[in-house]
Structure formats: C-alpha cells, structure tokens
C-alpha cells in the first residue's frame, strides 16, 4: 500500500510539475496558438462546469454536445463489439470459412475508415446514423480479427478434453472457446475503443450539427483557441477514462489468468 | 494453394454481391455503384497521372512519418525500458498524452502548420509513436532474466548485454509495434488529407470526389486503392518480420 | 470377467510430406472389466495415437475398437480421458470445483453436480481446494483435479495418457498410490499409457509392451503381484524386479544374454521370443537402450550378469543423452528416489503442501509479467 501511495504521488507529482512547466512556457511564449493551462481550465469551467446544481453543475453544453458524442462513441463501439465477437468466434472455429473471407477481412481492416465517410454521408445524410456507421465500420475489423485469432488458438489439449467429455455445442462455444479467446478479444476491444473515439471526432468534423468534434471545428473557425484546447483536453480525458474503465472490466473478466497482461 | 483459390473465390463472391447490390436499386442511383463500375474506375485512375501523384504524395508522407516515428520512439522506448526511474517519471505524461486522439489535433495543427504536408506528417508521427514506444518498453521488460543472467555469467558487461542479448530478444516486439504504427500512420495521413484537404493525396481526392461532385464510384475506387496500400504495407512488413525473426514465437502476435 | 475393451487389428497411418507414416500397426489386445492395464512403449512409438484412436478422438485407419461390445465411432458417452498435460487439460478460467463439474452440466442438475464434484475432490484429497483456480495448485494437485474430474464423470473406461509423466518423482509415487486406491473404491476399468517401465509394473494387473514406432504388441505380461502394493516393499520384491527387467528387455528389443554390439541375437532367449516382432537388432537398437536401464541393471547385479553390464558400459555411455535424452529429462532418476527412505508415500496434505510452495514460486515468476 505504501509503495502504491508512493507511486501514485510520484506519478501525479510529475504530472503537476509538467503542468506548471507548461504554464510557465506558454506565459513566456505568449503565443496566441498556445494559451496557458490556466486559461484552458478557465474555459473548461465556463463551458461545461457552470451549470445549476440540479444538473450537478454541468452546463447545457455538456448535454447538447459532450453527452451525444460519448453516446455515439460507446454505442457504435458496443454494437461493433457484439457483432465482431460473434462473427469472429464463429469464423475462428472454421478454417474453411476463414480461407474464404480471411483476405477480405484483412483488406477491410487496412482501409482507412474516413475514406468511406462520403459514402455514409450520402447514404445516411448528416446526423447520428452516419456517425454510427462510420464508427462501426472502423471498429468492427480489429474486434473480428482478434476474436478469430483467439478462437482459433484454443489449446489442442482443451479441444480434446472437451471432445472426450462430449460437451454439447453451446457449452463448447460459451464454456471453452469464448473464455480461451477472451484475452485476445479484449486486446481487440481496446484497439477498437480508441479507434471509436477517433472516428467519433472525424465523423463530427465532417457531418454533424453538434458534438465535441463539431465544437472543435466551430472553435477553429472562430479562432477561439482556448475553446479548441479545451476540446482537445476533454477528448484526452475521455480517452483516458474509457481506457481505464475497459481495463478494469478486463481485469475482472480475466481475473482467472495467472499472469494478466498489460 | 487451396487457400489462395478459396481466398479468390471469396473475393469474387464479394464483388458479385457488390454488383448485385449496386444494380438492385436499394440505394438511390450513383450512391452504391456496382463492383464492375468501381473496378473500371480503379483501372482508369491507375493510369491517371494526377491520381498517381496523389497516391505518391500519400505514400511519401506516410513513409516519412513512419521513419520519424521509429527514429523517435525506438530510442525513447529503449531508454525508458532500461531505466526504471525515467519510466516511472514519464508514465504520467505518456498516459495523458496517448489518449488524445490524433484527429482532435487536426484543427490546431492546421492553424499552426498550415495545410502543407507538415501537418499530416506531424500528426501521423504523433499517432505512430505510441505503439512503437509501448511495444519497445514492454519488450525490454519481457527480456528473459535467465538470458541476461546467462550472458552475465559469461562475463559480459552492461552494454554488451544490452547490445547482444536485450536488443535481439526485444526486436520482434519492436517490429510488431512498427507494423501497428504503420497502419495507424496511414489512417492518420489519409484522414488529415480528407479532413483538411491538405496538399493533395488520396484523402483529398476522395474528399473532392465525394463532396464536390458526388462521384461515389471514384470514392469507392479511391477507398480500394487506400485499402490496397494498407494491405500491401502490412503484408510486406509481416513478411519482413517473419524473415528477420523466424526464431521468435512473438512473430505474428499482434492486436 | 466380461471384456470391457476389445481392440482388434488397430492400425493408424497418416500422410505427411515425407510420405506415409505408420504410427500404429495391427494392435490387438483386450481389457476386462475392472482391470487396470498398462501399455508401455518407448517414447514416440505411437502410444498417444493409440490412445486417441481408442477414445474415438481420431478414427483409426485400420481395425476396430469395441467398448463393452459397441464399435467405437466417435467419442463414447461413458469414457473419460486424463491427459498428461494437466496445465492444458484443466480450464484455467474455472475454479477447481467448476472444472470437475464442467462435463457433468449436460446430464445433471446443479445440486447433484456439486455433490458429485465434492465427493470426487474428497477422494483425491482436495476437498479444501474446491474454490481455488488451477494455477494456484501444484502440478500434482492439478493432476488430481483432472483425475477427480474423470472420476466424477463415472466412466465405464478411464483412459490415462502418461498421466504422471509431468510431475516430480515424489508426487508421482503419491499419485500412483492414489490411483490404486481410487480404483479399488470405484472398481473402475482403467487403461493407462506410460513410457515408464516401473510404473507400468507397479500399477498394472497386466502390462502390454509395445515396440518402437510403428507400435506393435510385443507381448502382454500378467503382473502377479499382490493387489495391495507399496512403493517400497513392492518395488524391492523379487517378483517386481524380475517383471520390470523382463519388460525392459522386451521394450529395448534386447535378449538377456547378448551384448549390444550388434552381434547376431538369434541365440538369445527371453526377449527374442517375441511374437512376430523384428529380431535382428539394428545398430540403432543399442542406442535405444536407455542409460537408466543400465543404471538399474548394474544395481541389480543379482538379476543380471555383472560382466554383461560391464560389457555394455562403454558403448552405452557414448550414447547417453542422445536418443533417450528427452525421455530421461521427463523422468527423474527412479532408482535413486526408490532407494531413498524418504520415498515413503506421503499423506496427501504434506506432499501437496511442499509442491504447493514450489509451484507458488513458479507462478510468482510468471506473475512478474503482470503489471
């Protein structure tokens, strides 16, 4: 516990020192592009944390822009995860099926997701469906390919054990294949969650009337640099939170692992 | 052999589905062009000088970005991986910088760097540094202490151990990091071109074909080219990795 | 006694890029109900292929396997297998209790499942470990869990594929005795595959000796030792020593009186009278005879000519650790362990604890990767 406390202090101490250094540097430079952290924090407070107590101090802008962005990110990611894991586990247990679609999957993953944004734009018009489509298309492939990898690599002795005990199909899939594949699946989920955040921003930069990305673009056009920086910081915080939550979930789900990774 | 045939069958099947969907009228005309049209455009584009220049611009920006990322991240990772004190110190910084999505910096980068190639290269470097850095640090951590002890029992000093034991055993992980970064860098380069319309490239071509003239056939053709580039880059790096590190079980392990 | 398992003319050949490979060739033997039969053969002779054919995991290319009269085609419903590699056959994401319950899910309700698992765990002396995960247990304890899982399944035939090859010598003795005890309590029919000569004689009612690859039955020996066996007294009894030497000679295709220098072995007695087995000793055969067998042979000078051991000496030593290297590494030197007074079987708890400590170290080493 003491060691952990020390580590905690060390980490945040370094972080605080860096913020101070940043403050001093930006003050010295006085560049309009690089406002001081103090200014940025002030902007954050004014924009998002100035609401009434009934809204937990959150301003309307949080509900109009931040929350929709978060819901799009998580919604798209969750849909892609469910579909991706199911598809990946099924494909991973069939060598023949993978022979047919493997190259297509590898190709699909190699496509930079924003390139299909114009297509989604004409198909779904500006709005949430188009953003969800972009996020799902971009995040699906890492989940599928990692699930395939995981499902494929079920240990041969476990395969034979399951066969020797004549496990019924659902018990085999849910009780043996899925847990075996879980560590790989989580690796895929982590990659796709950070991709989901990126794609949320991209889709909002292109086709949205609200959201963090839209606000970012708006701030750029208005040359409101503190607002832009506030958006960047907010996205960083969100990315950090998402990743931390997923890691906590992963740790719980993989608690049985003697040597957890990451 | 059979796998190749099956892969081709899968591809043809996919194209056939695309053809049927394109001709079925599910989507308004021109929105989802049939596969045959896309493939025709693709062939035409590859003979089109302007498009090839765009392609070269993208690939060049990607290669430069990846080179810079490797040059920055590998030494940094080695340093952080071997000096625990530095790593603890840097951890907080890294953990708060990494989650910032590179695209969030696009508006800022355009303001600071303008819309020249600098913007896309610097953003791609930013995005590509992380996978290499993390894999390198992780690899240095994973060096089998028994190997190090063995080397030291033969009288090797600190630096020879680093050069002859730690580096070779870390190399496959680093290579995996580079492969992941290559994919990320390409996504960022194309995204920035697309979002900022900056200095040519595949991304801008797709942007102009899409929003300017509504030519979805060109968008799809450009997407296929972008996908092919990504696929070939990945396949090439995988091949190199297999050849260089045939001895390692870590090869092919990636996420 | 009714026949439980009837293997006739079993053969398995598969194609690889080096051409056709015969793993098992024309095997015929039976196992009666309630019997414990050991199959012993040199490393890599195709024992595992044989066992997988019997269990229906793979389909033999020739011959037939019958389990209580029914031709085996696919895994039979009343058969359980204990694999050598306990760390891979247990499901790491399930607790010990759930591992044992796992195969019972399709047939039994929750309460009955739990009760059966509890009983089985108690029988193998792991009642206290039900809530633990496999990696928290020592290797020997993990293999006990695998045995408990097989017992709880109540199979008509229990197949064991080198079940004790991956544990240390002390634990192996404990597990052997555990198996004998459990088998008496359950009256289970067991077919156990091993490469360890002593183990096959110690455990078996009968021993089926296989040749080198492709596996053929060299001979089947009845083990007429008292049913109640003891790691020390049984192993030092003359009957045991004689049987084990016989198995060793059969196994290594070496007649008792000849030397290993490749002289014609037609004049030999015991080992050469093998039914239909190749008699001419290739030069490789001399290599095959394990260094361990030599050690044992020289110890038991009463059984064998002293000059014979001396004769074999130099040629043998040169070959040490070549062909049989892997075999030796997997099997701690038995003679030594058996001679030491410490080898008295421990009560479960004690031995288990010691191993537990060792294992914890090991997993601690792996745990380093965790951050």
GROMACS .gro file of N, CA and C in nm, chain B residues 72-177:
model
  318
  334UNK      N    1   1.224   0.829  -3.337
  334UNK     CA    2   1.197   0.889  -3.206
  334UNK      C    3   1.163   0.782  -3.102
  335UNK      N    4   1.073   0.691  -3.140
  335UNK     CA    5   1.012   0.604  -3.039
  335UNK      C    6   1.103   0.489  -2.997
  336UNK      N    7   1.181   0.435  -3.090
  336UNK     CA    8   1.264   0.321  -3.052
  336UNK      C    9   1.371   0.361  -2.948
  337UNK      N   10   1.450   0.465  -2.975
  337UNK     CA   11   1.546   0.505  -2.871
  337UNK      C   12   1.479   0.544  -2.741
  338UNK      N   13   1.367   0.617  -2.752
  338UNK     CA   14   1.296   0.657  -2.630
  338UNK      C   15   1.249   0.534  -2.553
  339UNK      N   16   1.197   0.437  -2.626
  339UNK     CA   17   1.149   0.315  -2.561
  339UNK      C   18   1.262   0.239  -2.496
  340UNK      N   19   1.376   0.232  -2.564
  340UNK     CA   20   1.491   0.162  -2.507
  340UNK      C   21   1.535   0.230  -2.378
  341UNK      N   22   1.539   0.363  -2.384
  341UNK     CA   23   1.582   0.439  -2.267
  341UNK      C   24   1.486   0.416  -2.150
  342UNK      N   25   1.356   0.434  -2.180
  342UNK     CA   26   1.256   0.417  -2.073
  342UNK      C   27   1.251   0.272  -2.026
  343UNK      N   28   1.277   0.181  -2.117
  343UNK     CA   29   1.270   0.040  -2.080
  343UNK      C   30   1.385  -0.005  -1.993
  344UNK      N   31   1.498   0.062  -2.006
  344UNK     CA   32   1.614   0.018  -1.928
  344UNK      C   33   1.634   0.097  -1.801
  345UNK      N   34   1.578   0.218  -1.795
  345UNK     CA   35   1.597   0.299  -1.674
  345UNK      C   36   1.461   0.315  -1.604
  346UNK      N   37   1.438   0.234  -1.502
  346UNK     CA   38   1.306   0.233  -1.437
  346UNK      C   39   1.266   0.370  -1.382
  347UNK      N   40   1.361   0.445  -1.329
  347UNK     CA   41   1.328   0.574  -1.269
  347UNK      C   42   1.267   0.665  -1.375
  348UNK      N   43   1.330   0.667  -1.492
  348UNK     CA   44   1.279   0.750  -1.601
  348UNK      C   45   1.139   0.707  -1.641
  349UNK      N   46   1.120   0.573  -1.641
  349UNK     CA   47   0.990   0.523  -1.687
  349UNK      C   48   0.878   0.567  -1.593
  350UNK      N   49   0.904   0.556  -1.463
  350UNK     CA   50   0.801   0.599  -1.369
  350UNK      C   51   0.768   0.746  -1.387
  351UNK      N   52   0.875   0.824  -1.408
  351UNK     CA   53   0.854   0.967  -1.426
  351UNK      C   54   0.772   0.996  -1.550
  352UNK      N   55   0.806   0.926  -1.659
  352UNK     CA   56   0.743   0.957  -1.786
  352UNK      C   57   0.602   0.900  -1.796
  353UNK      N   58   0.570   0.807  -1.707
  353UNK     CA   59   0.444   0.734  -1.719
  353UNK      C   60   0.323   0.829  -1.723
  354UNK      N   61   0.324   0.925  -1.629
  354UNK     CA   62   0.209   1.015  -1.621
  354UNK      C   63   0.193   1.092  -1.751
  355UNK      N   64   0.304   1.143  -1.804
  355UNK     CA   65   0.297   1.222  -1.927
  355UNK      C   66   0.240   1.137  -2.039
  356UNK      N   67   0.300   1.019  -2.052
  356UNK     CA   68   0.262   0.931  -2.161
  356UNK      C   69   0.115   0.894  -2.150
  357UNK      N   70   0.072   0.864  -2.027
  357UNK     CA   71  -0.066   0.820  -2.010
  357UNK      C   72  -0.167   0.929  -2.040
  358UNK      N   73  -0.125   1.055  -2.025
  358UNK     CA   74  -0.220   1.160  -2.054
  358UNK      C   75  -0.210   1.211  -2.196
  359UNK      N   76  -0.097   1.190  -2.259
  359UNK     CA   77  -0.084   1.232  -2.398
  359UNK      C   78  -0.145   1.131  -2.493
  360UNK      N   79  -0.125   1.002  -2.461
  360UNK     CA   80  -0.164   0.899  -2.555
  360UNK      C   81  -0.313   0.898  -2.588
  361UNK      N   82  -0.400   0.914  -2.487
  361UNK     CA   83  -0.542   0.901  -2.521
  361UNK      C   84  -0.595   1.015  -2.607
  362UNK      N   85  -0.522   1.126  -2.618
  362UNK     CA   86  -0.572   1.234  -2.703
  362UNK      C   87  -0.575   1.184  -2.846
  363UNK      N   88  -0.694   1.174  -2.905
  363UNK     CA   89  -0.699   1.122  -3.041
  363UNK      C   90  -0.629   1.219  -3.137
  364UNK      N   91  -0.547   1.161  -3.224
  364UNK     CA   92  -0.467   1.246  -3.312
  364UNK      C   93  -0.554   1.341  -3.394
  365UNK      N   94  -0.673   1.293  -3.430
  365UNK     CA   95  -0.756   1.378  -3.515
  365UNK      C   96  -0.806   1.503  -3.442
  366UNK      N   97  -0.810   1.496  -3.308
  366UNK     CA   98  -0.855   1.612  -3.233
  366UNK      C   99  -0.756   1.727  -3.251
  367UNK      N  100  -0.634   1.691  -3.288
  367UNK     CA  101  -0.531   1.794  -3.305
  367UNK      C  102  -0.533   1.853  -3.445
  368UNK      N  103  -0.617   1.797  -3.532
  368UNK     CA  104  -0.616   1.845  -3.671
  368UNK      C  105  -0.643   1.995  -3.681
  369UNK      N  106  -0.750   2.042  -3.618
  369UNK     CA  107  -0.775   2.187  -3.631
  369UNK      C  108  -0.656   2.270  -3.581
  370UNK      N  109  -0.599   2.228  -3.471
  370UNK     CA  110  -0.486   2.302  -3.416
  370UNK      C  111  -0.367   2.295  -3.512
  371UNK      N  112  -0.339   2.173  -3.562
  371UNK     CA  113  -0.223   2.156  -3.649
  371UNK      C  114  -0.238   2.239  -3.776
  372UNK      N  115  -0.361   2.249  -3.826
  372UNK     CA  116  -0.381   2.329  -3.947
  372UNK      C  117  -0.349   2.475  -3.918
  373UNK      N  118  -0.390   2.522  -3.798
  373UNK     CA  119  -0.362   2.661  -3.764
  373UNK      C  120  -0.212   2.685  -3.749
  374UNK      N  121  -0.144   2.587  -3.688
  374UNK     CA  122  -0.002   2.609  -3.659
  374UNK      C  123   0.084   2.581  -3.782
  375UNK      N  124   0.059   2.470  -3.848
  375UNK     CA  125   0.146   2.429  -3.958
  375UNK      C  126   0.092   2.468  -4.095
  376UNK      N  127  -0.033   2.515  -4.100
  376UNK     CA  128  -0.092   2.540  -4.230
  376UNK      C  129  -0.140   2.410  -4.291
  377UNK      N  130  -0.169   2.415  -4.424
  377UNK     CA  131  -0.223   2.294  -4.483
  377UNK      C  132  -0.120   2.222  -4.568
  378UNK      N  133   0.006   2.245  -4.545
  378UNK     CA  134   0.111   2.175  -4.619
  378UNK      C  135   0.127   2.033  -4.568
  379UNK      N  136   0.222   1.962  -4.628
  379UNK     CA  137   0.246   1.823  -4.586
  379UNK      C  138   0.293   1.814  -4.440
  380UNK      N  139   0.347   1.923  -4.386
  380UNK     CA  140   0.392   1.920  -4.246
  380UNK      C  141   0.283   1.873  -4.153
  381UNK      N  142   0.161   1.921  -4.180
  381UNK     CA  143   0.050   1.891  -4.089
  381UNK      C  144   0.026   1.741  -4.081
  382UNK      N  145   0.011   1.682  -4.200
  382UNK     CA  146  -0.024   1.540  -4.194
  382UNK      C  147   0.092   1.457  -4.142
  383UNK      N  148   0.214   1.498  -4.177
  383UNK     CA  149   0.328   1.421  -4.129
  383UNK      C  150   0.340   1.431  -3.977
  384UNK      N  151   0.326   1.552  -3.925
  384UNK     CA  152   0.345   1.565  -3.780
  384UNK      C  153   0.234   1.493  -3.703
  385UNK      N  154   0.112   1.500  -3.754
  385UNK     CA  155   0.004   1.429  -3.685
  385UNK      C  156   0.023   1.278  -3.693
  386UNK      N  157   0.070   1.232  -3.810
  386UNK     CA  158   0.091   1.087  -3.824
  386UNK      C  159   0.205   1.042  -3.732
  387UNK      N  160   0.307   1.124  -3.719
  387UNK     CA  161   0.416   1.091  -3.627
  387UNK      C  162   0.361   1.079  -3.485
  388UNK      N  163   0.280   1.179  -3.448
  388UNK     CA  164   0.223   1.177  -3.313
  388UNK      C  165   0.147   1.047  -3.287
  389UNK      N  166   0.067   1.006  -3.387
  389UNK     CA  167  -0.014   0.885  -3.366
  389UNK      C  168   0.071   0.759  -3.371
  390UNK      N  169   0.175   0.761  -3.453
  390UNK     CA  170   0.252   0.638  -3.475
  390UNK      C  171   0.355   0.612  -3.367
  391UNK      N  172   0.386   0.715  -3.290
  391UNK     CA  173   0.490   0.699  -3.188
  391UNK      C  174   0.446   0.600  -3.079
  392UNK      N  175   0.318   0.605  -3.043
  392UNK     CA  176   0.274   0.529  -2.924
  392UNK      C  177   0.289   0.378  -2.936
  393UNK      N  178   0.237   0.317  -3.042
  393UNK     CA  179   0.252   0.169  -3.045
  393UNK      C  180   0.398   0.125  -3.041
  394UNK      N  181   0.485   0.198  -3.111
  394UNK     CA  182   0.627   0.159  -3.111
  394UNK      C  183   0.685   0.176  -2.971
  395UNK      N  184   0.653   0.292  -2.911
  395UNK     CA  185   0.707   0.320  -2.779
  395UNK      C  186   0.664   0.214  -2.678
  396UNK      N  187   0.536   0.182  -2.679
  396UNK     CA  188   0.487   0.086  -2.579
  396UNK      C  189   0.543  -0.053  -2.604
  397UNK      N  190   0.546  -0.092  -2.729
  397UNK     CA  191   0.600  -0.225  -2.756
  397UNK      C  192   0.747  -0.235  -2.719
  398UNK      N  193   0.821  -0.127  -2.740
  398UNK     CA  194   0.963  -0.131  -2.706
  398UNK      C  195   0.983  -0.141  -2.556
  399UNK      N  196   0.908  -0.059  -2.482
  399UNK     CA  197   0.920  -0.065  -2.335
  399UNK      C  198   0.881  -0.204  -2.285
  400UNK      N  199   0.769  -0.252  -2.338
  400UNK     CA  200   0.719  -0.384  -2.299
  400UNK      C  201   0.822  -0.492  -2.330
  401UNK      N  202   0.882  -0.480  -2.448
  401UNK     CA  203   0.980  -0.581  -2.491
  401UNK      C  204   1.101  -0.582  -2.397
  402UNK      N  205   1.147  -0.463  -2.358
  402UNK     CA  206   1.263  -0.458  -2.269
  402UNK      C  207   1.229  -0.520  -2.133
  403UNK      N  208   1.103  -0.506  -2.096
  403UNK     CA  209   1.058  -0.567  -1.971
  403UNK      C  210   1.051  -0.717  -1.981
  404UNK      N  211   1.022  -0.765  -2.100
  404UNK     CA  212   0.997  -0.908  -2.117
  404UNK      C  213   1.123  -0.987  -2.145
  405UNK      N  214   1.237  -0.918  -2.155
  405UNK     CA  215   1.360  -0.991  -2.181
  405UNK      C  216   1.380  -1.091  -2.068
  406UNK      N  217   1.398  -1.215  -2.105
  406UNK     CA  218   1.408  -1.322  -2.006
  406UNK      C  219   1.529  -1.300  -1.915
  407UNK      N  220   1.504  -1.283  -1.786
  407UNK     CA  221   1.617  -1.258  -1.694
  407UNK      C  222   1.719  -1.371  -1.698
  408UNK      N  223   1.673  -1.491  -1.733
  408UNK     CA  224   1.765  -1.603  -1.740
  408UNK      C  225   1.867  -1.582  -1.851
  409UNK      N  226   1.820  -1.524  -1.962
  409UNK     CA  227   1.913  -1.496  -2.072
  409UNK      C  228   2.017  -1.396  -2.026
  410UNK      N  229   1.968  -1.292  -1.958
  410UNK     CA  230   2.061  -1.188  -1.912
  410UNK      C  231   2.161  -1.248  -1.813
  411UNK      N  232   2.109  -1.331  -1.720
  411UNK     CA  233   2.199  -1.394  -1.623
  411UNK      C  234   2.302  -1.483  -1.692
  412UNK      N  235   2.253  -1.556  -1.793
  412UNK     CA  236   2.346  -1.643  -1.868
  412UNK      C  237   2.458  -1.560  -1.929
  413UNK      N  238   2.418  -1.452  -1.996
  413UNK     CA  239   2.518  -1.368  -2.062
  413UNK      C  240   2.616  -1.311  -1.959
  414UNK      N  241   2.559  -1.269  -1.845
  414UNK     CA  242   2.647  -1.210  -1.744
  414UNK      C  243   2.739  -1.314  -1.682
  415UNK      N  244   2.689  -1.438  -1.673
  415UNK     CA  245   2.775  -1.542  -1.617
  415UNK      C  246   2.892  -1.572  -1.710
  416UNK      N  247   2.876  -1.535  -1.837
  416UNK     CA  248   2.988  -1.549  -1.930
  416UNK      C  249   3.076  -1.426  -1.929
  417UNK      N  250   3.048  -1.336  -1.837
  417UNK     CA  251   3.137  -1.222  -1.819
  417UNK      C  252   3.106  -1.102  -1.906
  418UNK      N  253   2.985  -1.096  -1.963
  418UNK     CA  254   2.952  -0.979  -2.043
  418UNK      C  255   2.913  -0.863  -1.951
  419UNK      N  256   2.954  -0.745  -1.988
  419UNK     CA  257   2.922  -0.626  -1.908
  419UNK      C  258   2.786  -0.572  -1.945
  420UNK      N  259   2.753  -0.459  -1.885
  420UNK     CA  260   2.621  -0.400  -1.902
  420UNK      C  261   2.588  -0.369  -2.047
  421UNK      N  262   2.679  -0.302  -2.117
  421UNK     CA  263   2.650  -0.263  -2.255
  421UNK      C  264   2.648  -0.382  -2.351
  422UNK      N  265   2.747  -0.471  -2.341
  422UNK     CA  266   2.738  -0.589  -2.429
  422UNK      C  267   2.610  -0.669  -2.406
  423UNK      N  268   2.565  -0.678  -2.280
  423UNK     CA  269   2.440  -0.750  -2.254
  423UNK      C  270   2.325  -0.681  -2.325
  424UNK      N  271   2.323  -0.547  -2.316
  424UNK     CA  272   2.217  -0.472  -2.382
  424UNK      C  273   2.220  -0.496  -2.533
  425UNK      N  274   2.340  -0.489  -2.589
  425UNK     CA  275   2.352  -0.496  -2.735
  425UNK      C  276   2.331  -0.637  -2.788
  426UNK      N  277   2.381  -0.735  -2.712
  426UNK     CA  278   2.381  -0.869  -2.769
  426UNK      C  279   2.272  -0.960  -2.715
  427UNK      N  280   2.208  -0.919  -2.605
  427UNK     CA  281   2.101  -1.003  -2.551
  427UNK      C  282   1.967  -0.929  -2.552
  428UNK      N  283   1.964  -0.814  -2.485
  428UNK     CA  284   1.836  -0.745  -2.470
  428UNK      C  285   1.781  -0.699  -2.605
  429UNK      N  286   1.865  -0.635  -2.685
  429UNK     CA  287   1.815  -0.583  -2.812
  429UNK      C  288   1.763  -0.693  -2.904
  430UNK      N  289   1.842  -0.798  -2.927
  430UNK     CA  290   1.788  -0.902  -3.016
  430UNK      C  291   1.660  -0.965  -2.964
  431UNK      N  292   1.650  -0.984  -2.832
  431UNK     CA  293   1.528  -1.050  -2.788
  431UNK      C  294   1.411  -0.954  -2.785
  432UNK      N  295   1.439  -0.823  -2.783
  432UNK     CA  296   1.329  -0.726  -2.787
  432UNK      C  297   1.285  -0.697  -2.931
  433UNK      N  298   1.373  -0.723  -3.026
  433UNK     CA  299   1.349  -0.680  -3.164
  433UNK      C  300   1.215  -0.725  -3.222
  434UNK      N  301   1.174  -0.851  -3.204
  434UNK     CA  302   1.047  -0.891  -3.264
  434UNK      C  303   0.928  -0.810  -3.213
  435UNK      N  304   0.927  -0.778  -3.084
  435UNK     CA  305   0.818  -0.697  -3.029
  435UNK      C  306   0.820  -0.557  -3.091
  436UNK      N  307   0.940  -0.502  -3.102
  436UNK     CA  308   0.953  -0.370  -3.160
  436UNK      C  309   0.898  -0.372  -3.303
  437UNK      N  310   0.933  -0.479  -3.376
  437UNK     CA  311   0.887  -0.489  -3.514
  437UNK      C  312   0.735  -0.494  -3.520
  438UNK      N  313   0.675  -0.566  -3.426
  438UNK     CA  314   0.528  -0.570  -3.422
  438UNK      C  315   0.473  -0.430  -3.398
  439UNK      N  316   0.537  -0.356  -3.307
  439UNK     CA  317   0.495  -0.219  -3.282
  439UNK      C  318   0.502  -0.134  -3.407
   0.00000   0.00000   0.00000
